[in-house]
CSV table of C-alpha atoms in Angstrom, one decimal:
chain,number,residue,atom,x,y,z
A,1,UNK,CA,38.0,10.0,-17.8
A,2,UNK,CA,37.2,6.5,-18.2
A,3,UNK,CA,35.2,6.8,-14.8
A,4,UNK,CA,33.1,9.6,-15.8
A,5,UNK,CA,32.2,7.4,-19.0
A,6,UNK,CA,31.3,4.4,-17.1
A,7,UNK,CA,28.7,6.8,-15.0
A,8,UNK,CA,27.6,8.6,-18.2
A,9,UNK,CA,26.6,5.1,-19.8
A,10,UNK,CA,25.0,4.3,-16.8
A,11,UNK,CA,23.1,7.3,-16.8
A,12,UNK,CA,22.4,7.2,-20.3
A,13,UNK,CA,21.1,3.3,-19.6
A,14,UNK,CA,19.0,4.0,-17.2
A,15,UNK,CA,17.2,7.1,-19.1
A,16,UNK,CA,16.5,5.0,-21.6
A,17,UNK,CA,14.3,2.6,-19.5
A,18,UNK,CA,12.4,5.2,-17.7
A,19,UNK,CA,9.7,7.8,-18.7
A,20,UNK,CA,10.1,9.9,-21.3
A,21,UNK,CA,10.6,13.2,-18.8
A,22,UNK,CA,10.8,17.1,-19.6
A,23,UNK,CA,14.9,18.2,-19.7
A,24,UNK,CA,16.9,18.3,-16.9
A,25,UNK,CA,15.6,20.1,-14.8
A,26,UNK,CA,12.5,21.4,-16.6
A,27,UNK,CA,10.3,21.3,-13.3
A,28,UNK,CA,6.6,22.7,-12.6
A,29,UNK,CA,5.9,23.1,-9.0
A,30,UNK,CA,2.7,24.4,-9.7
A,31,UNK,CA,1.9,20.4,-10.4
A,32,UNK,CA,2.5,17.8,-7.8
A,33,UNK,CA,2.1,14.8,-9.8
A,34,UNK,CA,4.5,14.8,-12.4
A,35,UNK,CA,8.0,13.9,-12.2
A,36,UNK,CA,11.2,15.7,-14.2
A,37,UNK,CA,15.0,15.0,-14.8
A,38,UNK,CA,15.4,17.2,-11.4
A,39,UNK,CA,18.6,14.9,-10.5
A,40,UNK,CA,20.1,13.1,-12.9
A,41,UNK,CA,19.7,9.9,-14.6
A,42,UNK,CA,23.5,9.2,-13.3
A,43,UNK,CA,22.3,10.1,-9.9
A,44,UNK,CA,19.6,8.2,-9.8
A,45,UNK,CA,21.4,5.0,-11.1
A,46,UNK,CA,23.9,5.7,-8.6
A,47,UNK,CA,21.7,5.6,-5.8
A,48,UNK,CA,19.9,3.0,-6.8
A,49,UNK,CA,22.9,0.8,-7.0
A,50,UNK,CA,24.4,1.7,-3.6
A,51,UNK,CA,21.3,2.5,-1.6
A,52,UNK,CA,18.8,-0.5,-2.2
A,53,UNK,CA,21.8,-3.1,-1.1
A,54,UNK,CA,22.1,-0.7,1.9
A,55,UNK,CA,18.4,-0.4,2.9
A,56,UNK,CA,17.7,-4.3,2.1
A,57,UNK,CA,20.7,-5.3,4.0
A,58,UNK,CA,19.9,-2.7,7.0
A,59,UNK,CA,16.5,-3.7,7.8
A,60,UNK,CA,16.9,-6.9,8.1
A,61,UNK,CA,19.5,-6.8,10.4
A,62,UNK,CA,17.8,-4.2,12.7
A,63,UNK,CA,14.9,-6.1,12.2
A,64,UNK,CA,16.7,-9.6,13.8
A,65,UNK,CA,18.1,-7.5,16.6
A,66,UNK,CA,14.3,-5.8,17.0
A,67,UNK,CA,12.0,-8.5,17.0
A,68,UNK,CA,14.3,-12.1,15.9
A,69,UNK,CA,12.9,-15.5,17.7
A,70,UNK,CA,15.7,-14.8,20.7
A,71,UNK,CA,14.1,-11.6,21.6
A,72,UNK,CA,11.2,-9.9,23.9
A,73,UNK,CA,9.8,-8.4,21.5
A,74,UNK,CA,9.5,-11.3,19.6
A,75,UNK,CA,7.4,-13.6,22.7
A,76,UNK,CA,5.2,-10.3,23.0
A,77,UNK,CA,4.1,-10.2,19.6
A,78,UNK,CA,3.1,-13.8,19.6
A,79,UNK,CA,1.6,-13.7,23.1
A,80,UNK,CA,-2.2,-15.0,23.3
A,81,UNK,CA,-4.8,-14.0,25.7
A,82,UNK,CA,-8.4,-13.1,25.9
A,83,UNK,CA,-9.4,-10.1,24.3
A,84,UNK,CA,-11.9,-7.5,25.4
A,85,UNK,CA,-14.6,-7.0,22.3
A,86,UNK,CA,-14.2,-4.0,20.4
A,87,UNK,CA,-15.7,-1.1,21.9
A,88,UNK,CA,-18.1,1.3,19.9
A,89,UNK,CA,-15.5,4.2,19.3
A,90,UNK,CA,-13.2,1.4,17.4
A,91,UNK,CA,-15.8,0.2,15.4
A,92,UNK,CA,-16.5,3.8,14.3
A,93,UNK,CA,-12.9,4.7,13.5
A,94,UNK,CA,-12.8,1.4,11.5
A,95,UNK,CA,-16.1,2.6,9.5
A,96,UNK,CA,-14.8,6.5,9.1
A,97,UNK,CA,-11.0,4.8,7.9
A,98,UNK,CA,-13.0,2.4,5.7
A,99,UNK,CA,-14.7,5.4,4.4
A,100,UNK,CA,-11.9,7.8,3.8
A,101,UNK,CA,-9.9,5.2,1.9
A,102,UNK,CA,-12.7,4.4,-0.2
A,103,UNK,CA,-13.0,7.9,-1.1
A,104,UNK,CA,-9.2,8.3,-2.0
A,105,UNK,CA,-9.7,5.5,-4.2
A,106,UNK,CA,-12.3,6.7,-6.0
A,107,UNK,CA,-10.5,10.2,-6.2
A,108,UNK,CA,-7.3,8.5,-8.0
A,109,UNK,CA,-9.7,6.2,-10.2
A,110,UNK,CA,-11.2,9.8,-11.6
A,111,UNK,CA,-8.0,11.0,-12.1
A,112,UNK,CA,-6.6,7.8,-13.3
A,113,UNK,CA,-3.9,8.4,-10.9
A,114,UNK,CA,-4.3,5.1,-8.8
A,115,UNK,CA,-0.9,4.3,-8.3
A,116,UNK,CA,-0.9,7.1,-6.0
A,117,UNK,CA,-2.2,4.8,-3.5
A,118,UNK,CA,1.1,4.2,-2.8
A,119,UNK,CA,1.6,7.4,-1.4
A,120,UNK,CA,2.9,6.5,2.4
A,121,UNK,CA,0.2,7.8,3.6
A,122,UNK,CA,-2.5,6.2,1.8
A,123,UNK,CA,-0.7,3.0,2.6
A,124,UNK,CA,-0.4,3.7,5.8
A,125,UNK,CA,-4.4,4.2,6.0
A,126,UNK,CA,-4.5,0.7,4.5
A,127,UNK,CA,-2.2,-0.8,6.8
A,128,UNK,CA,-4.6,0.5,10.4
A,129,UNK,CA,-7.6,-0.9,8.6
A,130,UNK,CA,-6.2,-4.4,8.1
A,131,UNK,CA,-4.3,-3.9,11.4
A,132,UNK,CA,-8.0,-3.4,13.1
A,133,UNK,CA,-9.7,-5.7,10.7
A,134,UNK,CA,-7.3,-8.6,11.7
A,135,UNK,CA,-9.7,-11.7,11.2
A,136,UNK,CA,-8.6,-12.9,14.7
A,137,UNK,CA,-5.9,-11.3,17.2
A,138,UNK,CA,-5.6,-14.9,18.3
A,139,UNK,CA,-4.5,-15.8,14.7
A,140,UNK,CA,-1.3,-15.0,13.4
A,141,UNK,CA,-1.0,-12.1,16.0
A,142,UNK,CA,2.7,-11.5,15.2
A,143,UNK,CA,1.7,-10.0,11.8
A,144,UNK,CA,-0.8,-6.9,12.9
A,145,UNK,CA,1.1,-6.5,16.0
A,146,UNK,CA,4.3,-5.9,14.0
A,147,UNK,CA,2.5,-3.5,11.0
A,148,UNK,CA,0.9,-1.5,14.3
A,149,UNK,CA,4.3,-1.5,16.5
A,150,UNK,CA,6.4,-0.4,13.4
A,151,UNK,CA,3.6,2.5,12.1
A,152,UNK,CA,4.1,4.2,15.9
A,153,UNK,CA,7.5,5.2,14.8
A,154,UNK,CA,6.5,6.6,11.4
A,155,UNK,CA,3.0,8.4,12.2
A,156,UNK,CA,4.9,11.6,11.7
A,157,UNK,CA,4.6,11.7,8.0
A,158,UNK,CA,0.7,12.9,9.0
A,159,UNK,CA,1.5,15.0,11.0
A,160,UNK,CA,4.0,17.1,9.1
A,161,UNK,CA,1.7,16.2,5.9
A,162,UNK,CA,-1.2,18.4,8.2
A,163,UNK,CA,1.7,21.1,9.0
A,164,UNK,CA,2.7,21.5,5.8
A,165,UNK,CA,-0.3,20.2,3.5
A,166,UNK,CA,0.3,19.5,-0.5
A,167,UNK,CA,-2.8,20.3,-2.1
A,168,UNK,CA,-1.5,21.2,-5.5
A,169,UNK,CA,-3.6,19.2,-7.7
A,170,UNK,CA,-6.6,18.5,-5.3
A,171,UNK,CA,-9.7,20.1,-7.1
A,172,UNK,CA,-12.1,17.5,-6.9
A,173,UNK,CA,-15.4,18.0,-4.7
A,174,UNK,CA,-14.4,16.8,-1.4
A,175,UNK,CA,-10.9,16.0,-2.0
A,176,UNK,CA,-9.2,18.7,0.2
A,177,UNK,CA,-11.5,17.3,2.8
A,178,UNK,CA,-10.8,14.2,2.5
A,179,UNK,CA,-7.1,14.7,2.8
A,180,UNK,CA,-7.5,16.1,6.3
A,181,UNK,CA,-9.8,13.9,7.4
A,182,UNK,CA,-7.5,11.0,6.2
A,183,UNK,CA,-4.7,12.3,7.5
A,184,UNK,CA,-6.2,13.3,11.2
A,185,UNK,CA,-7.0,9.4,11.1
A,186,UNK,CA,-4.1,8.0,10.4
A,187,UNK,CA,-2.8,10.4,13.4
A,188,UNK,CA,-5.5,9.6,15.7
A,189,UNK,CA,-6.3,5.9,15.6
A,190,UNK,CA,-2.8,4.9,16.4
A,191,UNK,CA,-3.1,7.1,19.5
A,192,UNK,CA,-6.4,5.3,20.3
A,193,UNK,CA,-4.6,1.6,19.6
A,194,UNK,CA,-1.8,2.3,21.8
A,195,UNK,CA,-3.7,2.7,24.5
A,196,UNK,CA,-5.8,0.0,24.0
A,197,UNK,CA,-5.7,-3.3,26.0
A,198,UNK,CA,-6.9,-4.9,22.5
A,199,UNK,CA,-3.6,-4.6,21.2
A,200,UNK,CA,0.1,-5.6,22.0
A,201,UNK,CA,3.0,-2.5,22.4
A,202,UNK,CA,6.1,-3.3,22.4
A,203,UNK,CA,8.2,-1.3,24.4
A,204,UNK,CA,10.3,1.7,22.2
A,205,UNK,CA,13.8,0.6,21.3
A,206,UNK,CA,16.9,1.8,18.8
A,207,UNK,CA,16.8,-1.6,17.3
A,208,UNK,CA,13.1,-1.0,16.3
A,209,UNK,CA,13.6,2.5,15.4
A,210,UNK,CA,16.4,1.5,13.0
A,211,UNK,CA,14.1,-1.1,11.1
A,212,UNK,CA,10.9,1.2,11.0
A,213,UNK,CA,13.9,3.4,9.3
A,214,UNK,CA,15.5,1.4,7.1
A,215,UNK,CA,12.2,-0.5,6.0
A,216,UNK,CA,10.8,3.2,5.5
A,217,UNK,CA,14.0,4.1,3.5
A,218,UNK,CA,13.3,0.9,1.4
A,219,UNK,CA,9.9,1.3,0.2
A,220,UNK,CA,11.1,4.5,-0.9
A,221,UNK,CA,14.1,3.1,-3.0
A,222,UNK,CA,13.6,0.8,-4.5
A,223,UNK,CA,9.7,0.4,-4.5
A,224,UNK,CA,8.4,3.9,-4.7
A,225,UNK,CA,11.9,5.3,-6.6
A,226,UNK,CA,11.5,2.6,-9.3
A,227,UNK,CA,7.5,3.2,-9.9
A,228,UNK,CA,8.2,7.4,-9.9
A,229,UNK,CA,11.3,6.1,-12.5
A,230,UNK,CA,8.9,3.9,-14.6
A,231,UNK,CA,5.6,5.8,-14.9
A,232,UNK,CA,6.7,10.0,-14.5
A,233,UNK,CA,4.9,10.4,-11.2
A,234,UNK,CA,6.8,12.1,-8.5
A,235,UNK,CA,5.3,9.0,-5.8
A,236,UNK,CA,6.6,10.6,-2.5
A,237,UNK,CA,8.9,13.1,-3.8
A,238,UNK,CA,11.0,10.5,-5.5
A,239,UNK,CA,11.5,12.8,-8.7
A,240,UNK,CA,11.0,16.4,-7.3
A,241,UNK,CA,11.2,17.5,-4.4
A,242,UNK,CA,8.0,19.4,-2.4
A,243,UNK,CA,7.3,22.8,-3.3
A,244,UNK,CA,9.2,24.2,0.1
A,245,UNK,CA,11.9,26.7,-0.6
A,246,UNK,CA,14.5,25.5,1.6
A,247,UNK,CA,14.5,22.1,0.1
A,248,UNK,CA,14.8,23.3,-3.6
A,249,UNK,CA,17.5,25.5,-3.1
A,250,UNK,CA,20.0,22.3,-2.2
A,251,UNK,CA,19.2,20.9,-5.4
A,252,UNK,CA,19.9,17.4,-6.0
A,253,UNK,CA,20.5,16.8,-2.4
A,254,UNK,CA,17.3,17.1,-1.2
A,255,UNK,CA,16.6,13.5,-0.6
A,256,UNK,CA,19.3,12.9,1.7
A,257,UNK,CA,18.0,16.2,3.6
A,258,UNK,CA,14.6,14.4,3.9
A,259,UNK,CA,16.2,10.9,4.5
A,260,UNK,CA,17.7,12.3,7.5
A,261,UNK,CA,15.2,14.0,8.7
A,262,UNK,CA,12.9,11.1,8.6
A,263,UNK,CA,15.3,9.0,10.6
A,264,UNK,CA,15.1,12.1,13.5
A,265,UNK,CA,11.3,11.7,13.2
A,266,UNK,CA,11.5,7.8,14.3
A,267,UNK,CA,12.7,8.5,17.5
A,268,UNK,CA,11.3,12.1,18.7
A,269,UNK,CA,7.3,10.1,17.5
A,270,UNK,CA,8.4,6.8,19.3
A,271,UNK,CA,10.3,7.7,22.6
A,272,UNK,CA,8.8,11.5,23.1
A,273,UNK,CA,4.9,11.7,21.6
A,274,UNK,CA,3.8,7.8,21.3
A,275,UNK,CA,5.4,6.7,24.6
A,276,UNK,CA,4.3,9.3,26.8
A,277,UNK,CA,0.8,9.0,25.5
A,278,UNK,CA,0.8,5.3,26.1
A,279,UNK,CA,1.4,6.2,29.9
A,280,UNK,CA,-0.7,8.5,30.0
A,281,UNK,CA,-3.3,6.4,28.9
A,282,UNK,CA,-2.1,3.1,31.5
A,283,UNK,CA,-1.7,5.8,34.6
A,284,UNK,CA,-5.4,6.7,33.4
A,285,UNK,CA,-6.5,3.2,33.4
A,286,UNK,CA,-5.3,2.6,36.6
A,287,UNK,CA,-6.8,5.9,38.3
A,288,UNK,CA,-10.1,4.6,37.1
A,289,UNK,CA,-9.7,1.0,38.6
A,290,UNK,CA,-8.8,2.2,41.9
A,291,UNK,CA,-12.0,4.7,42.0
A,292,UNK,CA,-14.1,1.6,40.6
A,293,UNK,CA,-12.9,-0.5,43.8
């Protein structure tokens, strides 16, 4: 009894410091932007409590293993060498990803919802175009090189965003364009990165995998949880879950359906799609060299 209390205060506590949502359980999914009491404020308290500590405390331990000063990993990302200058085809994908973003952005300003920016997706979009636009490779290198080598795990939120496309709430002129193109980008130019000399891979491993995980799961709670909590957007499904059938019907749950999913989608994007394209892409180079000589 006095336990159930304890997490009914709780709940209570945190409701109070939140947005001022529909009842429990009072959800449209004809609208993808707004958020609703789908779980509970207890539930979400709960998690909050248990899983940030978790996440936080995850990634950085993964992340010494990964990349930490004793590592590989670690001397590759800080390698310098010369650099070949950036060919045509990379200077357009910069211009087009420039120009998609810019469109979101003025999309959200519109419909005054910017902070959707912080949609992984859109950040991710962000992150190739400071990744490419790195002022020198030479400078700082381990910085873009760990943003790029970290994204090649994750790059399958665009491509199950592409299989199973949201577009609820996209009516602007252009906007459902946009969202494809921006999405086939954020696919694409990774694939072209990887397989150029311009820029460092490290080599797939379980350590790194388990960081690009756990530093996923952490921009979702706390960062994108609290913001969803605090403003009444559903930012990444933090509040609702997508309009898919399967994923309603377990309720509550759905998070840690999608949680574990996402931490299957590290390694099949990694080790089966991204690393097979790299060697593609080096047995290609080297076919060309010998029919050069």
């Amino acid at each position: 009894m006095a336990t159930a209390t304890m997490l009914d205060m709780l709940g209570d506590t945190l409701k109070s410091m939140t947005f001022d949502f529909p009842p429990y359980h009072l959800t449209d999914f004809e609208d993808s932007l707004g958020g609703a009491w789908f779980v509970s404020p207890t539930q979400h308290a709960l998690e909050l409590l248990l899983l940030v500590p978790l996440f936080t405390g995850l990634t950085l331990f993964f992340g010494n293993r990964a990349f930490g000063k004793h590592t590989e990993a670690y001397r590759l990302m800080n390698s310098k060498h010369a650099l070949p200058e950036a060919s045509m085809l990379e200077r357009i994908l910069v211009v087009l990803m420039i120009g998609s973003f810019g469109i979101t952005c003025a999309h959200k300003t519109v419909t005054q919802t910017l902070l959707f920016l912080m949609q992984p997706c859109h950040a991710s979009a962000l992150l190739l175009i400071i990744v490419m636009l790195w002022p020198s490779k030479q400078h700082h290198p381990l910085i873009p090189r760990l943003l790029l080598n970290t994204y090649y795990y994750t790059l399958w939120g665009a491509i199950l965003a592409l299989i199973f496309p949201d577009l609820r709430d996209h009516d602007m002129l252009g906007e459902v364009f946009n969202f494809f193109l921006e999405h086939s980008l954020i696919l694409i130019v990774p694939m072209y990165l990887i397989s150029n000399p311009r820029y460092v891979t490290i080599p797939p491993s379980l350590d790194m995998a388990l960081f690009s995980f756990f530093l996923y799961a952490f921009y979702h709670s706390p960062v994108l949880h609290l913001f969803s909590l605090w403003s009444g957007y559903n930012l990444n499904y933090s509040l609702v879950p997508p309009a898919l059938g399967f994923l309603i019907e377990t309720g509550p749950a759905y998070r840690y359906i999608m949680y574990t999913a996402a931490l299957l989608n590290m390694f099949w994007t990694r080790y089966l799609l991204m690393d097979n394209w790299h060697k593609l892409a080096r047995w290609t180079r080297q076919q060309r060299k010998l029919k050069a000589c």
